[in-house]
Amino acid sequence: MTLNVTTINTELLETIAADAIRTLENSTRTDAKRWQSAIRKATLELQSNPFWNFDGKEVVIMSETSNAIYTPNGVCQCKAYAQRQPCRHRAMHRLLTRYTQTA
Ligand SMILES: [Zn+2]
């Protein structure tokens, strides 16, 4: 399944994001709040940034505000990841992976 901003079902995406955020409510991990925030940002970006593509395994995201390209897959190339913080790019990859498993 190839997904991009024009083919993604936003209703399904928002359902998957809401489930993930709810699961984190019950989590004891210290970064749960930051992941919830990352998931919210990821959900918005998947609907607004036209420069991403998911081939079913890998997502390529080009920043709307810089020339940066991110290929998150557990790891990421952004500053947040370098500081060992949750980031919206990894949340995007996770949401899209879950989306293809659900759709
Ligand atoms: Zn990142």
PDB file of C-alpha atoms and ligand atoms in Angstrom:
ATOM      1  CA  MET A   1       0.000   0.000   0.000  1.00  0.00           C
ATOM      2  CA  THR A   2       1.402   3.371  -1.008  1.00  0.00           C
ATOM      3  CA  LEU A   3       0.151   6.295   0.993  1.00  0.00           C
ATOM      4  CA  ASN A   4       0.528  10.027   0.746  1.00  0.00           C
ATOM      5  CA  VAL A   5      -1.387  13.125   1.775  1.00  0.00           C
ATOM      6  CA  THR A   6      -3.970  12.658  -0.992  1.00  0.00           C
ATOM      7  CA  THR A   7      -4.678   8.941  -0.447  1.00  0.00           C
ATOM      8  CA  ILE A   8      -4.711   8.626   3.326  1.00  0.00           C
ATOM      9  CA  ASN A   9      -8.095   8.148   4.967  1.00  0.00           C
ATOM     10  CA  THR A  10      -8.013  10.879   7.601  1.00  0.00           C
ATOM     11  CA  GLU A  11     -10.865   9.383   9.603  1.00  0.00           C
ATOM     12  CA  LEU A  12      -8.984   6.098   9.997  1.00  0.00           C
ATOM     13  CA  LEU A  13      -5.760   7.966  10.754  1.00  0.00           C
ATOM     14  CA  GLU A  14      -7.431   9.968  13.527  1.00  0.00           C
ATOM     15  CA  THR A  15      -8.982   6.826  15.006  1.00  0.00           C
ATOM     16  CA  ILE A  16      -5.572   5.130  15.127  1.00  0.00           C
ATOM     17  CA  ALA A  17      -3.973   8.236  16.666  1.00  0.00           C
ATOM     18  CA  ALA A  18      -6.714   8.516  19.299  1.00  0.00           C
ATOM     19  CA  ASP A  19      -6.208   4.850  20.235  1.00  0.00           C
ATOM     20  CA  ALA A  20      -2.450   5.355  20.588  1.00  0.00           C
ATOM     21  CA  ILE A  21      -2.945   8.484  22.726  1.00  0.00           C
ATOM     22  CA  ARG A  22      -5.452   6.668  24.925  1.00  0.00           C
ATOM     23  CA  THR A  23      -3.068   3.720  25.400  1.00  0.00           C
ATOM     24  CA  LEU A  24      -0.384   6.152  26.573  1.00  0.00           C
ATOM     25  CA  GLU A  25      -2.785   7.534  29.232  1.00  0.00           C
ATOM     26  CA  ASN A  26      -2.319   4.245  31.077  1.00  0.00           C
ATOM     27  CA  SER A  27       1.413   4.043  30.480  1.00  0.00           C
ATOM     28  CA  THR A  28       3.945   4.439  33.255  1.00  0.00           C
ATOM     29  CA  ARG A  29       6.697   5.501  30.879  1.00  0.00           C
ATOM     30  CA  THR A  30       8.137   8.873  31.780  1.00  0.00           C
ATOM     31  CA  ASP A  31       7.989  10.105  28.171  1.00  0.00           C
ATOM     32  CA  ALA A  32       4.291   9.231  27.695  1.00  0.00           C
ATOM     33  CA  LYS A  33       3.206  12.898  27.593  1.00  0.00           C
ATOM     34  CA  ARG A  34       5.880  13.745  25.029  1.00  0.00           C
ATOM     35  CA  TRP A  35       4.811  10.809  22.852  1.00  0.00           C
ATOM     36  CA  GLN A  36       1.202  11.950  23.055  1.00  0.00           C
ATOM     37  CA  SER A  37       2.297  15.381  21.875  1.00  0.00           C
ATOM     38  CA  ALA A  38       4.409  13.826  19.097  1.00  0.00           C
ATOM     39  CA  ILE A  39       1.424  11.749  17.948  1.00  0.00           C
ATOM     40  CA  ARG A  40      -0.801  14.844  17.804  1.00  0.00           C
ATOM     41  CA  LYS A  41       1.786  16.711  15.726  1.00  0.00           C
ATOM     42  CA  ALA A  42       2.309  13.659  13.498  1.00  0.00           C
ATOM     43  CA  THR A  43      -1.420  13.335  12.852  1.00  0.00           C
ATOM     44  CA  LEU A  44      -1.643  16.981  11.816  1.00  0.00           C
ATOM     45  CA  GLU A  45       1.463  16.791   9.632  1.00  0.00           C
ATOM     46  CA  LEU A  46       0.256  13.676   7.804  1.00  0.00           C
ATOM     47  CA  GLN A  47      -2.810  15.695   6.783  1.00  0.00           C
ATOM     48  CA  SER A  48      -1.097  18.967   5.955  1.00  0.00           C
ATOM     49  CA  ASN A  49       2.443  18.306   4.702  1.00  0.00           C
ATOM     50  CA  PRO A  50       2.237  17.311   1.001  1.00  0.00           C
ATOM     51  CA  PHE A  51       5.853  16.117   0.985  1.00  0.00           C
ATOM     52  CA  TRP A  52       5.698  12.643   2.465  1.00  0.00           C
ATOM     53  CA  ASN A  53       5.322   9.193   0.978  1.00  0.00           C
ATOM     54  CA  PHE A  54       4.919   5.779   2.611  1.00  0.00           C
ATOM     55  CA  ASP A  55       5.545   2.609   0.593  1.00  0.00           C
ATOM     56  CA  GLY A  56       4.167   0.272   3.241  1.00  0.00           C
ATOM     57  CA  LYS A  57       7.474  -0.020   5.059  1.00  0.00           C
ATOM     58  CA  GLU A  58       9.458   3.193   4.828  1.00  0.00           C
ATOM     59  CA  VAL A  59       8.254   6.751   5.048  1.00  0.00           C
ATOM     60  CA  VAL A  60      10.145   9.657   3.497  1.00  0.00           C
ATOM     61  CA  ILE A  61       9.229  13.066   4.877  1.00  0.00           C
ATOM     62  CA  MET A  62      10.498  16.333   3.495  1.00  0.00           C
ATOM     63  CA  SER A  63      10.195  19.259   5.849  1.00  0.00           C
ATOM     64  CA  GLU A  64       7.838  22.018   4.736  1.00  0.00           C
ATOM     65  CA  THR A  65      10.013  24.630   6.394  1.00  0.00           C
ATOM     66  CA  SER A  66      13.544  23.456   5.538  1.00  0.00           C
ATOM     67  CA  ASN A  67      15.285  21.182   3.055  1.00  0.00           C
ATOM     68  CA  ALA A  68      15.582  18.454   5.671  1.00  0.00           C
ATOM     69  CA  ILE A  69      14.532  14.933   4.720  1.00  0.00           C
ATOM     70  CA  TYR A  70      13.615  12.423   7.391  1.00  0.00           C
ATOM     71  CA  THR A  71      13.395   8.648   7.032  1.00  0.00           C
ATOM     72  CA  PRO A  72      12.327   7.620  10.537  1.00  0.00           C
ATOM     73  CA  ASN A  73      12.288   3.929  11.293  1.00  0.00           C
ATOM     74  CA  GLY A  74      12.898   3.490  15.007  1.00  0.00           C
ATOM     75  CA  VAL A  75      15.701   6.006  14.607  1.00  0.00           C
ATOM     76  CA  CYS A  76      15.435   9.510  13.159  1.00  0.00           C
ATOM     77  CA  GLN A  77      17.655  12.252  11.752  1.00  0.00           C
ATOM     78  CA  CYS A  78      16.110  15.146  13.677  1.00  0.00           C
ATOM     79  CA  LYS A  79      17.328  17.179  16.650  1.00  0.00           C
ATOM     80  CA  ALA A  80      14.740  15.721  19.015  1.00  0.00           C
ATOM     81  CA  TYR A  81      15.979  12.205  18.331  1.00  0.00           C
ATOM     82  CA  ALA A  82      19.592  13.317  18.814  1.00  0.00           C
ATOM     83  CA  GLN A  83      18.512  14.497  22.271  1.00  0.00           C
ATOM     84  CA  ARG A  84      16.771  11.144  22.896  1.00  0.00           C
ATOM     85  CA  GLN A  85      13.328  12.754  22.848  1.00  0.00           C
ATOM     86  CA  PRO A  86      10.176  11.428  21.191  1.00  0.00           C
ATOM     87  CA  CYS A  87       9.707  13.001  17.771  1.00  0.00           C
ATOM     88  CA  ARG A  88       6.765  13.441  15.409  1.00  0.00           C
ATOM     89  CA  HIS A  89       8.633  11.727  12.548  1.00  0.00           C
ATOM     90  CA  ARG A  90       8.888   8.412  14.380  1.00  0.00           C
ATOM     91  CA  ALA A  91       5.275   8.867  15.438  1.00  0.00           C
ATOM     92  CA  MET A  92       4.372   9.336  11.747  1.00  0.00           C
ATOM     93  CA  HIS A  93       6.140   6.093  10.826  1.00  0.00           C
ATOM     94  CA  ARG A  94       4.433   4.237  13.658  1.00  0.00           C
ATOM     95  CA  LEU A  95       0.982   5.599  12.791  1.00  0.00           C
ATOM     96  CA  LEU A  96       1.396   4.705   9.110  1.00  0.00           C
ATOM     97  CA  THR A  97       2.598   1.196   9.950  1.00  0.00           C
ATOM     98  CA  ARG A  98      -0.416   0.686  12.186  1.00  0.00           C
ATOM     99  CA  TYR A  99      -2.660   2.207   9.519  1.00  0.00           C
ATOM    100  CA  THR A 100      -1.563  -0.341   6.898  1.00  0.00           C
ATOM    101  CA  GLN A 101      -2.104  -3.154   9.402  1.00  0.00           C
ATOM    102  CA  THR A 102      -5.640  -1.882  10.074  1.00  0.00           C
ATOM    103  CA  ALA A 103      -6.801  -0.753   6.620  1.00  0.00           C
TER     104      ALA A 103
HETATM  105 ZN    ZN B   1      12.459  12.899  14.156  1.00  0.00          ZN
END
